[in-house]
mmCIF file of C-alpha atoms in Angstrom:
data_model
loop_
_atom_site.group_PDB
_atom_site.id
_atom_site.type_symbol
_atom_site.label_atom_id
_atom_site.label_comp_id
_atom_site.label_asym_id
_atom_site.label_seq_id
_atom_site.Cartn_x
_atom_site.Cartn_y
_atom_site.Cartn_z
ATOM 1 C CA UNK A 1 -142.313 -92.522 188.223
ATOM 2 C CA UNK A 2 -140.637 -93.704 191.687
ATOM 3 C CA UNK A 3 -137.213 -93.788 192.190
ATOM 4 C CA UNK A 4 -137.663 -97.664 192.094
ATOM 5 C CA UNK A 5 -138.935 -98.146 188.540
ATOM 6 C CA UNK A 6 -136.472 -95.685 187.583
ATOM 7 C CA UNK A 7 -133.529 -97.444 188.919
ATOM 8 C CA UNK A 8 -135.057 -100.350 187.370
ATOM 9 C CA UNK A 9 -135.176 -98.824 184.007
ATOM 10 C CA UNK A 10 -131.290 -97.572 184.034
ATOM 11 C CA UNK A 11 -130.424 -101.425 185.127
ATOM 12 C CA UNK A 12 -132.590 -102.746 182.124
ATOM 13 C CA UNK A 13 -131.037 -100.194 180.008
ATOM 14 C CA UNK A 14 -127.399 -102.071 180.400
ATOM 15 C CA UNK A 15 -125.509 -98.925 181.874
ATOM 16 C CA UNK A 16 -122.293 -100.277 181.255
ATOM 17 C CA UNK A 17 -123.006 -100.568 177.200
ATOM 18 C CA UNK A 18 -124.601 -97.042 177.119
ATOM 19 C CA UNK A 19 -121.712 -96.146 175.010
ATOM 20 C CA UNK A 20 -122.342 -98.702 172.090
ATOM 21 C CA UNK A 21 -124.572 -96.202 170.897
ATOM 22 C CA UNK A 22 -123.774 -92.886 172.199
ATOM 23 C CA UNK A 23 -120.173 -93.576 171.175
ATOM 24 C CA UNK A 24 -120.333 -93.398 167.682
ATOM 25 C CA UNK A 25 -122.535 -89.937 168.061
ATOM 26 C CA UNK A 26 -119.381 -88.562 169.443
ATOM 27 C CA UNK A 27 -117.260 -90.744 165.984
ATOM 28 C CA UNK A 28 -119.244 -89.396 163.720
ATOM 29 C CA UNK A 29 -119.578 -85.948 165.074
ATOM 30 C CA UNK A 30 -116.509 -85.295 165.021
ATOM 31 C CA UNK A 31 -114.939 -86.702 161.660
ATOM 32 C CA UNK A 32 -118.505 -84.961 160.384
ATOM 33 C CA UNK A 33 -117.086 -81.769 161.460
ATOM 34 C CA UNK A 34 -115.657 -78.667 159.612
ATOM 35 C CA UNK A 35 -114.877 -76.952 162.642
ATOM 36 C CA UNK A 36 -114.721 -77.137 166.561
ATOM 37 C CA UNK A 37 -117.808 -75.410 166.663
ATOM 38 C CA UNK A 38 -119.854 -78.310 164.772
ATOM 39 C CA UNK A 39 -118.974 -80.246 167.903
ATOM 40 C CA UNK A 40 -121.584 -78.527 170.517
ATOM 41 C CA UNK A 41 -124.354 -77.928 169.099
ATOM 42 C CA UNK A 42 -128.175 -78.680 169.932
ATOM 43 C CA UNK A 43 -128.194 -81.438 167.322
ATOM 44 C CA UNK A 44 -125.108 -82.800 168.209
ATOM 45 C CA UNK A 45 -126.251 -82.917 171.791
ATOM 46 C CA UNK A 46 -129.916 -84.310 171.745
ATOM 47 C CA UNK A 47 -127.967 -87.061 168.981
ATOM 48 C CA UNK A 48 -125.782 -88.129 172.161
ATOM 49 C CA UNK A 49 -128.797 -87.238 174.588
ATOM 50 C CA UNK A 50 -131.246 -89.983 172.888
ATOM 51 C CA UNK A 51 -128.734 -92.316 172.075
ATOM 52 C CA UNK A 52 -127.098 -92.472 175.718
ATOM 53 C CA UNK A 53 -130.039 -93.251 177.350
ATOM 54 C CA UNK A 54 -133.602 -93.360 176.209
ATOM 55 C CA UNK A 55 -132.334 -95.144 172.978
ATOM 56 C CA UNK A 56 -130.867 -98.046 175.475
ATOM 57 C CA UNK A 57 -134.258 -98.152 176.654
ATOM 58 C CA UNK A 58 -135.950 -98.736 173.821
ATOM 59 C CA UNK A 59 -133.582 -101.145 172.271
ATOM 60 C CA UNK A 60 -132.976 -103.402 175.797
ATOM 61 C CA UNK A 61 -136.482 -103.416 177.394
ATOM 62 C CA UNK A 62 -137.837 -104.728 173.828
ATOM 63 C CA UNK A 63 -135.663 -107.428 173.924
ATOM 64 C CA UNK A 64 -136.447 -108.177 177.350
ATOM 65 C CA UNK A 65 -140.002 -108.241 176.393
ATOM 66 C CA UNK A 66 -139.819 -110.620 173.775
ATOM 67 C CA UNK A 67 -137.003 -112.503 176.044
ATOM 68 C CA UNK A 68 -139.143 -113.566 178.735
ATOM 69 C CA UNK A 69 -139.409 -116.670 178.468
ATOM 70 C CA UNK A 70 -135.320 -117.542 177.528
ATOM 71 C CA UNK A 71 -134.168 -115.578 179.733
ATOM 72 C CA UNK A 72 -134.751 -118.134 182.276
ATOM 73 C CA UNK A 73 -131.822 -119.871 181.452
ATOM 74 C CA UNK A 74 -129.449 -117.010 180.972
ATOM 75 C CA UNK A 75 -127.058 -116.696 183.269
ATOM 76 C CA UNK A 76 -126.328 -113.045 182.406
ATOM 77 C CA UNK A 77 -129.674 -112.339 184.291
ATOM 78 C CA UNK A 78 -128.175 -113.221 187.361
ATOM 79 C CA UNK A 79 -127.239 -110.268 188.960
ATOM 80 C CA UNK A 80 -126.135 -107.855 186.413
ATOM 81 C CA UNK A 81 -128.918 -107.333 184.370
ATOM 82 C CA UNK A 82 -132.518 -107.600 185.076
ATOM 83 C CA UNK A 83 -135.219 -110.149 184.318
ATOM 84 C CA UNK A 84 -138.388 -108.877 182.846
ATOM 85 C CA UNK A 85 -141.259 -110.419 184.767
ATOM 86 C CA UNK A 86 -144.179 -108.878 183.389
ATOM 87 C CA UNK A 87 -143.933 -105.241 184.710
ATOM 88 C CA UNK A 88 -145.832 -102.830 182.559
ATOM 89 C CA UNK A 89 -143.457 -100.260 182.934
ATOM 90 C CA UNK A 90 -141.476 -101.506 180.460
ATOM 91 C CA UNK A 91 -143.577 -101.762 177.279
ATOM 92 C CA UNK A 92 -144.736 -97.892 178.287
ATOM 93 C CA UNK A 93 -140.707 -96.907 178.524
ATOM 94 C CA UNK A 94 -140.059 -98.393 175.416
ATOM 95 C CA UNK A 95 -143.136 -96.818 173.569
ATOM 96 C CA UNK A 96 -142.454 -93.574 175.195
ATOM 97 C CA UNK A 97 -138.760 -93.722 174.673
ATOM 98 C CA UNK A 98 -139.007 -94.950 170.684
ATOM 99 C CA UNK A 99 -141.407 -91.534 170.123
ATOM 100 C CA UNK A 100 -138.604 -89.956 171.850
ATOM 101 C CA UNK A 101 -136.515 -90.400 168.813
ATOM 102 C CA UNK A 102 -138.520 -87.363 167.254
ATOM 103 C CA UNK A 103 -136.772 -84.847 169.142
ATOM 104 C CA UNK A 104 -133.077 -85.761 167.207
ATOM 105 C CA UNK A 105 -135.306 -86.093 164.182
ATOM 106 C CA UNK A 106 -136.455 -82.443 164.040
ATOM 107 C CA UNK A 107 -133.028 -80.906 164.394
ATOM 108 C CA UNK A 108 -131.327 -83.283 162.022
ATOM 109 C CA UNK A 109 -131.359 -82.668 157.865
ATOM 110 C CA UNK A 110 -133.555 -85.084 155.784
ATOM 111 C CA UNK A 111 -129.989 -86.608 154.843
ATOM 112 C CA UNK A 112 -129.860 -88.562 158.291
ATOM 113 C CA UNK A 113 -133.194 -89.819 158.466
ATOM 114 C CA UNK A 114 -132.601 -93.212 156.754
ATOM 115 C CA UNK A 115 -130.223 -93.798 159.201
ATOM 116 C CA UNK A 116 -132.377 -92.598 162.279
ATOM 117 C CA UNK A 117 -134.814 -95.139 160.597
ATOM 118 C CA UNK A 118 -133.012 -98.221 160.202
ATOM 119 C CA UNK A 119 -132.027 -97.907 163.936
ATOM 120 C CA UNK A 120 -135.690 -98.213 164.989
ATOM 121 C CA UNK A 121 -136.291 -100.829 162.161
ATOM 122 C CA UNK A 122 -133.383 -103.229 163.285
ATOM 123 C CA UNK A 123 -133.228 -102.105 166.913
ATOM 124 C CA UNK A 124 -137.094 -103.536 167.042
ATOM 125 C CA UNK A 125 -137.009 -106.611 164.618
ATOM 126 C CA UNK A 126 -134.001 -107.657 165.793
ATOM 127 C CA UNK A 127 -136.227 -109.004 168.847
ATOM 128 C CA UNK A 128 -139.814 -108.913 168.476
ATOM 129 C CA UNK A 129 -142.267 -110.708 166.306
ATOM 130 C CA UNK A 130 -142.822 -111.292 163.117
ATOM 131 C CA UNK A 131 -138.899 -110.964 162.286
ATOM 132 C CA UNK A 132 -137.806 -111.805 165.639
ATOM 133 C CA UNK A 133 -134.039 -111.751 163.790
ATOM 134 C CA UNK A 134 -131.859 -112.524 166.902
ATOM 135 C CA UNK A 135 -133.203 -116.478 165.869
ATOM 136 C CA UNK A 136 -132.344 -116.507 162.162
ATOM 137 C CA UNK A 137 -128.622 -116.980 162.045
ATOM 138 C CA UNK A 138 -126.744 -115.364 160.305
ATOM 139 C CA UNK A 139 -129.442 -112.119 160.694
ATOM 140 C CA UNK A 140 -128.950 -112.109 164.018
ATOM 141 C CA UNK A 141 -124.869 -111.097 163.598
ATOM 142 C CA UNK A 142 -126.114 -109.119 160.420
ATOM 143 C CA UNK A 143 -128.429 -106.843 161.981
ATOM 144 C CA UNK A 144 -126.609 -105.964 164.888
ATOM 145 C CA UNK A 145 -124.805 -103.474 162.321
ATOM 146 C CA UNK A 146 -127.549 -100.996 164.074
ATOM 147 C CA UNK A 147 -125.053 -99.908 166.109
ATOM 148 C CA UNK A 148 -123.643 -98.186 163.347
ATOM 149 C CA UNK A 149 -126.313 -96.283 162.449
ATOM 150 C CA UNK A 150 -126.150 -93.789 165.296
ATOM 151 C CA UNK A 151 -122.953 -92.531 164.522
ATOM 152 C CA UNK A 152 -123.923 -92.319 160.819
ATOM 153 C CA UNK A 153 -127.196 -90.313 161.368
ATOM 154 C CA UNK A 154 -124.587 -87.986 163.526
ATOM 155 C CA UNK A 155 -122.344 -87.996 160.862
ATOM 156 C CA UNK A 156 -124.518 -87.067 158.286
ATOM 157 C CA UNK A 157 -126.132 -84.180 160.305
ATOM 158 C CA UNK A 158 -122.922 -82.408 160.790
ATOM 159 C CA UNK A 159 -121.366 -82.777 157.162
ATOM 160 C CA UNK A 160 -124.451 -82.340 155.502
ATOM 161 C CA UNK A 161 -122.995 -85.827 153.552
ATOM 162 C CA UNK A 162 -123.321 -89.486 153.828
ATOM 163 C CA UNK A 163 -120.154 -91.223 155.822
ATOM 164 C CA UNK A 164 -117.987 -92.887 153.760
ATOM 165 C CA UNK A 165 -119.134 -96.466 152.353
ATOM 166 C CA UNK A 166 -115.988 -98.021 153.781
ATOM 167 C CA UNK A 167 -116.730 -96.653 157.389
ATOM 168 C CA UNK A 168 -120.079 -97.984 157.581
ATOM 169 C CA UNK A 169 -119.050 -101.526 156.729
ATOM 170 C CA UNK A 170 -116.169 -101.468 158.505
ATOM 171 C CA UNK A 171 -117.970 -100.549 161.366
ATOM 172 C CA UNK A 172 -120.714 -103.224 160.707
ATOM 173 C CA UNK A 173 -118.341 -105.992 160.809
ATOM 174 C CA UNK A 174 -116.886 -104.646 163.675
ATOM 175 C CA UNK A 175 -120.285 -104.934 165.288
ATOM 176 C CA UNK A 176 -121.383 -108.373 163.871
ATOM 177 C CA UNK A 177 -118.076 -110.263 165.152
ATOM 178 C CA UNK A 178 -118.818 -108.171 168.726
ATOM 179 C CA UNK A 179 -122.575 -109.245 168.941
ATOM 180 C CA UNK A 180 -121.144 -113.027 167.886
ATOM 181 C CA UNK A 181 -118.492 -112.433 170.825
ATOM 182 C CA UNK A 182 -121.309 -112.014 173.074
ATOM 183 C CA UNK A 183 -123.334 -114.664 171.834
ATOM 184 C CA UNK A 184 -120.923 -116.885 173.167
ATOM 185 C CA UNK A 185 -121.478 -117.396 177.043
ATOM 186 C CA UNK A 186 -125.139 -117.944 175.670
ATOM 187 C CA UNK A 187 -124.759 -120.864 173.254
ATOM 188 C CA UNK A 188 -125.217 -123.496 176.551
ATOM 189 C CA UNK A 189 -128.346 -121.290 177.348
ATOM 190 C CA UNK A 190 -129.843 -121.041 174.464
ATOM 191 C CA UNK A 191 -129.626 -124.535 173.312
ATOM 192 C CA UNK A 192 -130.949 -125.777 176.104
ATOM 193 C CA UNK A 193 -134.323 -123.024 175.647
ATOM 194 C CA UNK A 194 -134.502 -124.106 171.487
ATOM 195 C CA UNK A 195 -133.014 -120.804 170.543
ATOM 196 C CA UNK A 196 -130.852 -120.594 167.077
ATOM 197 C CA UNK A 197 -128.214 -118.187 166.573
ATOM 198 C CA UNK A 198 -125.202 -117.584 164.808
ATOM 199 C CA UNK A 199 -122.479 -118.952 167.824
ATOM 200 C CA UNK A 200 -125.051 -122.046 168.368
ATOM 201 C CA UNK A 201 -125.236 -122.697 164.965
ATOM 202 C CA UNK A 202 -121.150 -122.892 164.543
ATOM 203 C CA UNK A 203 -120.387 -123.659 168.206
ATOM 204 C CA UNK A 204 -117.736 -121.988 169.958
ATOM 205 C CA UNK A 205 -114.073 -122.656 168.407
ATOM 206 C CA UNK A 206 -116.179 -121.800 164.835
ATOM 207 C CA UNK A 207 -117.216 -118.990 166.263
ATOM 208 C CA UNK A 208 -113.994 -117.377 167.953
ATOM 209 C CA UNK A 209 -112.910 -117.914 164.202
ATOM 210 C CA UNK A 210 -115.810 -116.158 162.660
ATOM 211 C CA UNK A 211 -115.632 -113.550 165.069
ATOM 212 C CA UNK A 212 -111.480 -113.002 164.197
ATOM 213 C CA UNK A 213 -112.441 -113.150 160.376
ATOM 214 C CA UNK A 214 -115.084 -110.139 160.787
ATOM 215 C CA UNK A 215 -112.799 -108.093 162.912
ATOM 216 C CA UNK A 216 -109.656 -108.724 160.128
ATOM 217 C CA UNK A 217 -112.309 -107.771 157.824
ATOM 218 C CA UNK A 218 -112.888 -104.639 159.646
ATOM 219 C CA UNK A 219 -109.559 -103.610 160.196
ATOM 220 C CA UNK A 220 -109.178 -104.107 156.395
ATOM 221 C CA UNK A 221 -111.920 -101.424 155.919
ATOM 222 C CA UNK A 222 -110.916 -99.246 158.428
ATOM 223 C CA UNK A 223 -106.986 -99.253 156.745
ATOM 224 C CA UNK A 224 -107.810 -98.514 153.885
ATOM 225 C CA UNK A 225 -109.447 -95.523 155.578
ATOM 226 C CA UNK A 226 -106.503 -94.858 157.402
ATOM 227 C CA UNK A 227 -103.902 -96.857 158.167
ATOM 228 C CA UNK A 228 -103.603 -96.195 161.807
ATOM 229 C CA UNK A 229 -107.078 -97.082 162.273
ATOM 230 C CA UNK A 230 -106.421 -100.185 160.507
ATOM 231 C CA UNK A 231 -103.549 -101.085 163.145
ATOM 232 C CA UNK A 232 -105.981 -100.413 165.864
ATOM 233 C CA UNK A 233 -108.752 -101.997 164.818
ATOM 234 C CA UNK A 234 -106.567 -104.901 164.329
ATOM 235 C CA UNK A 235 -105.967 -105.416 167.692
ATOM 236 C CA UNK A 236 -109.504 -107.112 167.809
ATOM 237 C CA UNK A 237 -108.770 -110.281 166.474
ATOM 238 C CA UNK A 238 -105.414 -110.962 167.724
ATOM 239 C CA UNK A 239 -107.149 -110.614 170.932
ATOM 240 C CA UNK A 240 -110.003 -112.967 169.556
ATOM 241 C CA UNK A 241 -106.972 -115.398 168.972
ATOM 242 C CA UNK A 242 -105.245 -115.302 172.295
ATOM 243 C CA UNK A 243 -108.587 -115.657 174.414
ATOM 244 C CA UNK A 244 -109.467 -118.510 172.049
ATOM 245 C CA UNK A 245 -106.158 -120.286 173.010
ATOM 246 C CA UNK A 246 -105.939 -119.204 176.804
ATOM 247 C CA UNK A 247 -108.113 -120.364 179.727
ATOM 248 C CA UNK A 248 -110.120 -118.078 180.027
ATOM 249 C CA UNK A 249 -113.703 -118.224 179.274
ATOM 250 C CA UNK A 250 -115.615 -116.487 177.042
ATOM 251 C CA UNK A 251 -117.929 -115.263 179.080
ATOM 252 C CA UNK A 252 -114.666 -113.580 181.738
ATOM 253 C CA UNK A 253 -113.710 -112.120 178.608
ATOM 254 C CA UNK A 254 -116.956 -110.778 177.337
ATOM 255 C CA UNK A 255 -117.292 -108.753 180.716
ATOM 256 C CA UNK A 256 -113.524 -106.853 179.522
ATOM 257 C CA UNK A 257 -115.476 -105.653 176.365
ATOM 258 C CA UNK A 258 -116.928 -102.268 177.516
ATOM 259 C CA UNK A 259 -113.827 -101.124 179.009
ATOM 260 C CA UNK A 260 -111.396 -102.432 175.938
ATOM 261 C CA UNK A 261 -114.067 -100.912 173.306
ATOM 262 C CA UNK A 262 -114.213 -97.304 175.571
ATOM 263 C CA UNK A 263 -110.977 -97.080 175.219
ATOM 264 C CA UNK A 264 -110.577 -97.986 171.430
ATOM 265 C CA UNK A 265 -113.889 -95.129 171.122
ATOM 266 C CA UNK A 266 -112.068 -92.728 172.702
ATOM 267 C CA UNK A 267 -108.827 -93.098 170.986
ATOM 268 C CA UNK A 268 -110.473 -92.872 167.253
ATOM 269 C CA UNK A 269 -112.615 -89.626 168.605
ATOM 270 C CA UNK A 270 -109.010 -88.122 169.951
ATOM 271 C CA UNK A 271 -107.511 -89.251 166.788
ATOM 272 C CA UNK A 272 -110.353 -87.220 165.046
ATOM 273 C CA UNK A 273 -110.319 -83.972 167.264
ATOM 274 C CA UNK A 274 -106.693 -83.367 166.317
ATOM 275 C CA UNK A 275 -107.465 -83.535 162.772
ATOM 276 C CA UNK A 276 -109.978 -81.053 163.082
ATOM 277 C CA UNK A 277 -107.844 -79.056 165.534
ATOM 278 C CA UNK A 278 -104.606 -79.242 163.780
ATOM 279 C CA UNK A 279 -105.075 -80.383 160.166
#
């Protein structure tokens, strides 16, 4: 591979979201632990490995695939991400880079497979044909709980145990009101190129709403977890609400979300670490 293709690869693979799925390896790693030395091990690390990178790959270039043709009139294209033009690089990468997903399958117990699965399942039908999901609202906001499902397989490898029920749907609403969020610089875009989807379906003061009530939801889940994640979590859609009735745009906003949601990450994981350490 040149140096080209694979700078274009890391572009396609949306760098700055990397963590979206690697993140909550490092989440559920940690609260799967017993002990600090669950944290390094080689399943722990080819979990993060596949799920910083090649997973991206996988998950991005088949939407770009299947994109093509509506990603004319994104304006997210311009620039920041790239525009898939027909290179067959990309359908290799994200054949080669899906059969990657056998190397965190042979170090993890049977217990995480289902999860390991259902990332592969949604992360393809969530773009391509038949399903094609991201054009069925409300599946599109639905199956973007895929993001979960990392942090659950990683879970479940370490503590030999499912996550708890109220993680896993707190977590999924906390993806489905942050795929909506997204959705929302798009809805210009992809009415004007035919496309359905949950934020063109409600428009956009509907959908700041919808994306406050699935965060509340979340932080509802989260509480009753743990309180203090509950507070955090609630952050989200008070935020939701003052963006809605500021001037700035959603798409301004939507560019914030990496950073805000690193940050949020990294507090829960510290937040876990000294329960393990000190509790």
């Amino acid at each position: 591979m040149t140096a080209a293709a694979a700078r274009y690869l890391v572009k396609l693979s949306r760098p700055r979201f990397w963590l979206y799925l690697a993140g909550p390896v490092a989440v559920g790693v940690v609260y799967g632990a017993a002990s600090t030395a669950d944290l390094f091990t080689p399943t722990t690390l080819t979990l993060f490995a596949y799920f910083l990178l090649p997973a991206n790959v996988l998950l991005y270039g088949v939407n770009d695939v299947f994109d093509a043709d509506v990603d004319v009139e994104n304006p997210k294209k311009e620039g920041r991400e790239v525009r898939y033009g027909g290179n067959r690089l990309v359908p290799v990468a994200v054949g080669v880079n899906g059969l990657l997903v056998l190397a965190p399958t042979a170090l993890t117990p049977p217990l995480a497979w289902p999860w390991l699965a259902g990332f592969l399942a949604l992360g393809v039908a969530y773009s391509a044909p038949p399903f094609r999901l991201k054009v069925h609202p409300p599946l599109d906001s639905l199956s973007n709980g895929l993001y979960v499902l990392p942090g659950a397989a990683a879970y479940a490898a370490v503590a030999g145990a499912h996550p708890p029920l109220l993680a896993v749907v707190g977590g999924w609403l906390w993806t489905m009101a942050m795929h909506t969020f997204s959705a929302i610089p798009d809805i210009e875009p992809d009415r004007r190129a035919g496309i359905e989807t949950t934020a063109t379906a409600l428009g956009e003061g509907a959908t700041y709403a919808y994306c406050a009530a699935c965060w509340a939801l979340a932080a509802v889940a989260f509480g009753l977890l743990d309180v203090r994640l509950g507070v955090l979590i609630g952050l989200y859609p008070v935020g939701v609400v003052l963006v809605a009735r500021s001037s700035v745009a959603a798409d301004r906003a939507y560019w914030w979300f990496p950073a805000v949601n690193t940050v949020v990450g990294a507090l829960i994981t510290m937040g876990g670490l000294w329960g393990l350490v000190h509790g």
